Short mmCIF file of N, CA and C in Angstrom, two decimals:
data_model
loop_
_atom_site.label_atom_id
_atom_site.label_comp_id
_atom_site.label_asym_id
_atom_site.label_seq_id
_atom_site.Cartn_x
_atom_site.Cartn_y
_atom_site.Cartn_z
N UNK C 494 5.41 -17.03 2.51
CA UNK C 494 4.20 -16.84 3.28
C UNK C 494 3.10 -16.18 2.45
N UNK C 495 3.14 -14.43 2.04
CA UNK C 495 2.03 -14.31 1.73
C UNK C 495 1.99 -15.03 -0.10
N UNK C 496 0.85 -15.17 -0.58
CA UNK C 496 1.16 -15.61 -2.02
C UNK C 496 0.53 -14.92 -3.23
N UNK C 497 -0.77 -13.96 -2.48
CA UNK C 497 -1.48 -12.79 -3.42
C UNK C 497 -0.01 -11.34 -3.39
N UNK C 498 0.03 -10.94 -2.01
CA UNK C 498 0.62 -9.68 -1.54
C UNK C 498 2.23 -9.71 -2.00
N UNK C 499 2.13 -8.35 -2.18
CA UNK C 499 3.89 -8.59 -2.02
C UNK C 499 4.04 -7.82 -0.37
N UNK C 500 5.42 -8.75 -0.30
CA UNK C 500 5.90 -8.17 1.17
C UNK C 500 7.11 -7.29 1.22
N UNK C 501 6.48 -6.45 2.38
CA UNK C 501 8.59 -5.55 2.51
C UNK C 501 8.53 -5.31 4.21
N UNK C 502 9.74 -6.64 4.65
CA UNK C 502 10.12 -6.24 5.84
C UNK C 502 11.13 -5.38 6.41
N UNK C 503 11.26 -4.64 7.61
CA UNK C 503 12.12 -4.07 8.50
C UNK C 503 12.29 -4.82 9.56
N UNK C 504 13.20 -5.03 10.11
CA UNK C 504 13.25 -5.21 11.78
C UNK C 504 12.33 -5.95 12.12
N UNK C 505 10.94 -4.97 12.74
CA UNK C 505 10.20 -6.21 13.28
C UNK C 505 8.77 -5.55 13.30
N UNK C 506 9.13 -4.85 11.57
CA UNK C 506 7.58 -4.28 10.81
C UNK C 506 7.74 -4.95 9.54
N UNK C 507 6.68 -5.31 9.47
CA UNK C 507 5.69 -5.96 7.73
C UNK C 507 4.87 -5.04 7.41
N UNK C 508 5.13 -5.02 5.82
CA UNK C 508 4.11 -4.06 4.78
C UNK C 508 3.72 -5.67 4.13
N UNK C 509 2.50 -5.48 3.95
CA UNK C 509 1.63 -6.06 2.85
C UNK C 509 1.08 -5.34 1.65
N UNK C 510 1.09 -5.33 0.24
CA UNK C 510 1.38 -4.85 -0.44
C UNK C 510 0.61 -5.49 -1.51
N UNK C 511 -0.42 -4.84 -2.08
CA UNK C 511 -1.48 -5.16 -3.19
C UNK C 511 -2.12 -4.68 -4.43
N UNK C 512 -1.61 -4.12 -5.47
CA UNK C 512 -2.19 -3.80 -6.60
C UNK C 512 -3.69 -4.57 -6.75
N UNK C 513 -5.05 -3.92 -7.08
CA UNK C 513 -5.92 -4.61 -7.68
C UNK C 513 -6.70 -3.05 -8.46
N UNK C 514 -7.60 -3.75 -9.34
CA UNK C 514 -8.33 -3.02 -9.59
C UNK C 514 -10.02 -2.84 -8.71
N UNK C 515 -10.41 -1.19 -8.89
CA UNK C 515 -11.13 -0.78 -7.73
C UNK C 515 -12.81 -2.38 -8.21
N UNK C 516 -12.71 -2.63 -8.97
CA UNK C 516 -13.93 -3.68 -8.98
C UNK C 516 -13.87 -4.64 -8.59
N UNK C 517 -12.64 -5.40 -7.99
CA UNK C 517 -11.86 -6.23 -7.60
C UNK C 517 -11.61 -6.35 -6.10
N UNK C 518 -11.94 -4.95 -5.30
CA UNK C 518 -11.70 -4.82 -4.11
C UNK C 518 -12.35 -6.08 -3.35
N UNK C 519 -13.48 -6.55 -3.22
CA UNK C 519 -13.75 -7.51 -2.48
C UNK C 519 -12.60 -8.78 -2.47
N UNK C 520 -12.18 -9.27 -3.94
CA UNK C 520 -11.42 -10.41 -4.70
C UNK C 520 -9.95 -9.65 -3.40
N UNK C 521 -9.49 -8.65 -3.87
CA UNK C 521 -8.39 -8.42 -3.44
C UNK C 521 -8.32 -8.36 -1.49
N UNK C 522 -9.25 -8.22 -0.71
CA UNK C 522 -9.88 -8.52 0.96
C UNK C 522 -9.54 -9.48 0.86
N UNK C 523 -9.89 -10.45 -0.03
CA UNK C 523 -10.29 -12.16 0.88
C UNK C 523 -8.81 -12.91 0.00
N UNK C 524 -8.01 -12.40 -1.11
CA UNK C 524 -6.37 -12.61 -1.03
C UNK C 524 -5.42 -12.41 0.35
N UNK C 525 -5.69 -10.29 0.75
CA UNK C 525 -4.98 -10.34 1.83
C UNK C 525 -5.49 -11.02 3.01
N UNK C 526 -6.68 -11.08 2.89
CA UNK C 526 -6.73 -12.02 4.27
C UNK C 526 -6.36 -13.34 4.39
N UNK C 527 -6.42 -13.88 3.17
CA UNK C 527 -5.48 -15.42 3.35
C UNK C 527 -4.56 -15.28 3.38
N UNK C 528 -3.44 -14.57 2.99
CA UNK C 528 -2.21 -13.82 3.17
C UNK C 528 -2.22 -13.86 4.91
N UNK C 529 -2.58 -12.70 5.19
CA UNK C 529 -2.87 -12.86 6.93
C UNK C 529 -2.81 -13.93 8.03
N UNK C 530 -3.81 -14.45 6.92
CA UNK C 530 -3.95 -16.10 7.86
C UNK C 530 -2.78 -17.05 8.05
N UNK C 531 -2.19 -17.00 6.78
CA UNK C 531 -0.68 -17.62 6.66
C UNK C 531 0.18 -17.26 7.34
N UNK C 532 -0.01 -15.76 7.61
CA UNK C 532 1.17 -14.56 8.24
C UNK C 532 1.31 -15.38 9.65
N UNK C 533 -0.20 -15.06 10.16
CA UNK C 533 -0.49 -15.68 11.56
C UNK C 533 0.16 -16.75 11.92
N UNK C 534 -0.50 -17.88 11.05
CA UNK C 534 0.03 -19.37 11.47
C UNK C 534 1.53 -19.31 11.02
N UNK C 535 2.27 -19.06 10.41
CA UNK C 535 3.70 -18.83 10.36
C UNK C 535 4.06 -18.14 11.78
N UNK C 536 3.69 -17.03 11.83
CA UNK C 536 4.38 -16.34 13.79
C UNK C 536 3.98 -17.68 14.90
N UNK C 537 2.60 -17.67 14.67
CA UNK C 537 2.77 -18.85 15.89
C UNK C 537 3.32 -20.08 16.03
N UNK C 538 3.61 -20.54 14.68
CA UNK C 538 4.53 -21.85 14.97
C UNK C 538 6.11 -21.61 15.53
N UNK C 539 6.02 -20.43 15.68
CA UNK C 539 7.37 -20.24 16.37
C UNK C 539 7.20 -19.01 17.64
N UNK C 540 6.33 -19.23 18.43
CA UNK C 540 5.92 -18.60 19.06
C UNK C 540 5.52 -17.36 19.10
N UNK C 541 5.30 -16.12 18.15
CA UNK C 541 5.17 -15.15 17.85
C UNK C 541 4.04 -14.84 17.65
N UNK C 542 3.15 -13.96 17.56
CA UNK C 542 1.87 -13.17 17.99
C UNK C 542 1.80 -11.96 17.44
N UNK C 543 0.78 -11.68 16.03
CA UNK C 543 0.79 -10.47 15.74
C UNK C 543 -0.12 -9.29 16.31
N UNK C 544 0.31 -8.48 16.44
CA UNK C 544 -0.45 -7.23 17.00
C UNK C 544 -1.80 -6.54 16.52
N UNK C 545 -2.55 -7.11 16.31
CA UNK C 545 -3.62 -6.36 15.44
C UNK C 545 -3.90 -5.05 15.66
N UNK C 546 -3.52 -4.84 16.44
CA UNK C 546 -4.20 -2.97 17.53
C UNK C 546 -3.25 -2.25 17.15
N UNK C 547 -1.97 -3.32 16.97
CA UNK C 547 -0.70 -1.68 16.28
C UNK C 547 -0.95 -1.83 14.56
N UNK C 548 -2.31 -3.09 13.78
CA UNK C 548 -1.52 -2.91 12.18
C UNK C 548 -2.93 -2.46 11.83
N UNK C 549 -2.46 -1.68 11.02
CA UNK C 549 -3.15 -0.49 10.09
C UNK C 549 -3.23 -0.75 8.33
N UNK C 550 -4.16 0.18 8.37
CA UNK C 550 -3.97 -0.55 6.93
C UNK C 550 -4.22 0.77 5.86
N UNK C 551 -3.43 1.17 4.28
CA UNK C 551 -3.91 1.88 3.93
C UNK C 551 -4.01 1.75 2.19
N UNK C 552 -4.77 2.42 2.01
CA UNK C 552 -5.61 2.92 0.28
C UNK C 552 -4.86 3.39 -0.45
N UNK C 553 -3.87 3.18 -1.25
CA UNK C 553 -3.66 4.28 -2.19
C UNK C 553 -4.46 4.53 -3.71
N UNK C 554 -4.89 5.80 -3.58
CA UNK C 554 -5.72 5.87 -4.63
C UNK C 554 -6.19 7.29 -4.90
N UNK C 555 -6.74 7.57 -6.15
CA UNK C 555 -7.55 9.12 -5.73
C UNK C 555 -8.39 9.45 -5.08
N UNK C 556 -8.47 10.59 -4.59
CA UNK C 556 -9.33 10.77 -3.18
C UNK C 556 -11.05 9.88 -3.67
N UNK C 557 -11.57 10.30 -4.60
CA UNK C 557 -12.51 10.37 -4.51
C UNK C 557 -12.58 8.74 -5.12
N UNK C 558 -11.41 7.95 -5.28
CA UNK C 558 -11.96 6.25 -5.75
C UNK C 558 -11.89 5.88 -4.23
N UNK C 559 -10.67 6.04 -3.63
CA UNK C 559 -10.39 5.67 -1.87
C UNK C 559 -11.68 5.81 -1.01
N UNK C 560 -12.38 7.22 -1.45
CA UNK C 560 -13.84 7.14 -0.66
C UNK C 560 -14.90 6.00 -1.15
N UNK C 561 -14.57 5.99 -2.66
CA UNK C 561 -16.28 4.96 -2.80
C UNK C 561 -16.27 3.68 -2.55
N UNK C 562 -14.29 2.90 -2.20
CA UNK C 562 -14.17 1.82 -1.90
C UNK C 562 -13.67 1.63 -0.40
N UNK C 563 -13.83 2.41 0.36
CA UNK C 563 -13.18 2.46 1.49
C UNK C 563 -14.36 1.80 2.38
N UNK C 564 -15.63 1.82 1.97
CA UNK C 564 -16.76 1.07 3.17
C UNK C 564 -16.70 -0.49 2.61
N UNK C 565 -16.23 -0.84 1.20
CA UNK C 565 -16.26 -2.05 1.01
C UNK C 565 -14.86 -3.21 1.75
N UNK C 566 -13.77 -2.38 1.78
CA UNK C 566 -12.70 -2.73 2.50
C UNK C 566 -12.91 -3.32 3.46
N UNK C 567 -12.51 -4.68 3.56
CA UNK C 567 -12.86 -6.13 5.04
C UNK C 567 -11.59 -6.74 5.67
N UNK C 568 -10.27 -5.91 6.11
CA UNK C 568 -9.30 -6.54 6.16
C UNK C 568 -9.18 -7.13 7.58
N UNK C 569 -9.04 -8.12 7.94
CA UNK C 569 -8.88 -8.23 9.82
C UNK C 569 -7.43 -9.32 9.58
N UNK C 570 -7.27 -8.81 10.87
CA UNK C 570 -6.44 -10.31 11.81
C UNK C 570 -7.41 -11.00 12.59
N UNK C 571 -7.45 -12.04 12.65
CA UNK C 571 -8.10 -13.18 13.72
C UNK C 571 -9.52 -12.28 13.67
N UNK C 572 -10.22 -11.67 14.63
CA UNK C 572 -11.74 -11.25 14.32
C UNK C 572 -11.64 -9.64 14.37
N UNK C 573 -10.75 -8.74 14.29
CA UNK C 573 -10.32 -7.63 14.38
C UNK C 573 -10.10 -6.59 12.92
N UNK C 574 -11.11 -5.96 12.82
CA UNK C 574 -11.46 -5.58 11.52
C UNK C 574 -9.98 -4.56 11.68
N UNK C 575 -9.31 -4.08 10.77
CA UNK C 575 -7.99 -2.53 10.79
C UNK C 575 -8.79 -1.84 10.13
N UNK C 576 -8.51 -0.94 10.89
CA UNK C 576 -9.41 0.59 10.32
C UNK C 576 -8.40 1.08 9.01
N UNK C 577 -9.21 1.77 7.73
CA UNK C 577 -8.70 2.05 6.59
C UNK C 577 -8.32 3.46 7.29
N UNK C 578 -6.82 4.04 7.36
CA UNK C 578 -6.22 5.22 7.54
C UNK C 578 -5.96 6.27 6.57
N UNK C 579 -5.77 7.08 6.56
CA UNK C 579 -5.01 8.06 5.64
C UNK C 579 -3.56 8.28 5.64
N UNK C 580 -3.33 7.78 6.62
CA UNK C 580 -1.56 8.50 7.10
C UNK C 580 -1.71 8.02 8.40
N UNK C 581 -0.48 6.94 8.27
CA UNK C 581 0.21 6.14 9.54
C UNK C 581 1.46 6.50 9.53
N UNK C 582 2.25 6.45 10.66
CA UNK C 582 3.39 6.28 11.69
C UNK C 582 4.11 5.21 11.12
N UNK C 583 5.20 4.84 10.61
CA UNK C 583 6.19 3.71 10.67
C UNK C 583 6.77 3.18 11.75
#
């Protein structure tokens, strides 16, 4: 499915998973989001439906690169932008 991201599943949670460099951030949005898109149309051909309101999304980086790229960050499901977090819940 995805073909930019690497993936790591549990049960019935997905990590998407992306090395880029910070000049790259736009290049690296519109990978995971085709990633996404695939994700999508893979669940629904078998009836499945992803949650956009439970998936989150996060930065790793130094504080102060995470801030100057964090307004450029465009990740959605279907028209549902994920808010960039600091610290999520598994």
């Amino acid at each position: 499915m995805p073909s930019s991201s690497k993936k790591r599943a549990f049960a019935d949670d997905t990590q998407l998973m992306l090395h880029f460099q910070p000049s790259l951030v736009e290049d690296a949005c519109n990978d995971v989001n085709k990633d996404l898109v695939n994700i999508v149309k893979a669940a629904s051909s078998i009836n499945l439906k992803l949650n956009a309101d439970k998936s989150k999304l996060m930065c790793f980086a130094p504080k102060k690169l995470r801030m100057a790229i964090a307004n450029n960050i465009d990740i959605r499901i279907g028209n549902k932008k994920l808010p960039v977090l600091q610290t999520v819940k598994n």
